[in-house]
Amino acid sequence: MNRLEANDPVAMCQEEIEQYKKGDYSSAFEWHTKAAGLGHVESHYRLAAMYHNGDGVEKDRGKEIYHLEEAAIGGHPDARFNLGYHEGESGNIERAVKHYIIAAKQGDDSIQSLLEKFRSGFVSKEDLAAALRAHQAAVDATKSHQRKVAEIATYPGKN
């Protein structure tokens, strides 16, 4: 039995990526829907992107937000950042800041957005400093010798 037949959400997500690259958005959507139904966070994030762009589905902001929320709850930092962006666009600056702070603590590069909100007076100096420290700690936690070796092997020209 292969991983797709075993309902492995990671395999489903990989299959979606292959179908998406081929331009088969309908199949990509089906695979992500199945994987998201099994709780796969990345699939929720990718479904949000499909609803945002209208790839294989009609653009639907409500469904986009729903899948971003599911991905963010599951710990997806890019989804959290995107929720912050949407909240900011809707005028909910305090909620946007909260999303940006959470994303920064997860290692997302939302620091620039926090700096903008700090300059506008929506983020305190203490909150910004705490977010910067948490962001650095998250980034440092992902550093390892094995990751560096893998990066060099994957991207030989990059040091």
PDB file of N, CA and C in Angstrom, residues 13 37 47 74 114 136 158:
ATOM      1  N   CYS A  13      -0.286  16.170   0.452  1.00  0.00           N
ATOM      2  CA  CYS A  13       0.208  17.524   0.210  1.00  0.00           C
ATOM      3  C   CYS A  13       1.258  17.512  -0.895  1.00  0.00           C
ATOM      4  N   GLY A  37      -8.620  18.036   5.766  1.00  0.00           N
ATOM      5  CA  GLY A  37      -9.621  17.329   6.567  1.00  0.00           C
ATOM      6  C   GLY A  37      -9.000  16.421   7.603  1.00  0.00           C
ATOM      7  N   LEU A  47      -4.641  25.835   0.749  1.00  0.00           N
ATOM      8  CA  LEU A  47      -6.035  26.054   0.340  1.00  0.00           C
ATOM      9  C   LEU A  47      -6.375  27.543   0.448  1.00  0.00           C
ATOM     10  N   GLY A  74      -2.821  25.840  13.957  1.00  0.00           N
ATOM     11  CA  GLY A  74      -1.917  24.702  13.913  1.00  0.00           C
ATOM     12  C   GLY A  74      -0.448  25.081  13.995  1.00  0.00           C
ATOM     13  N   LEU A 114       5.868  44.820  12.467  1.00  0.00           N
ATOM     14  CA  LEU A 114       5.827  45.297  13.853  1.00  0.00           C
ATOM     15  C   LEU A 114       6.536  46.645  13.996  1.00  0.00           C
ATOM     16  N   GLN A 136      14.289  36.073  17.679  1.00  0.00           N
ATOM     17  CA  GLN A 136      15.682  35.610  17.619  1.00  0.00           C
ATOM     18  C   GLN A 136      15.824  34.225  18.237  1.00  0.00           C
ATOM     19  N   LYS A 158      25.628  28.867  -2.161  1.00  0.00           N
ATOM     20  CA  LYS A 158      25.215  29.749  -1.061  1.00  0.00           C
ATOM     21  C   LYS A 158      26.022  29.404   0.200  1.00  0.00           C
TER      22      LYS A 158
END
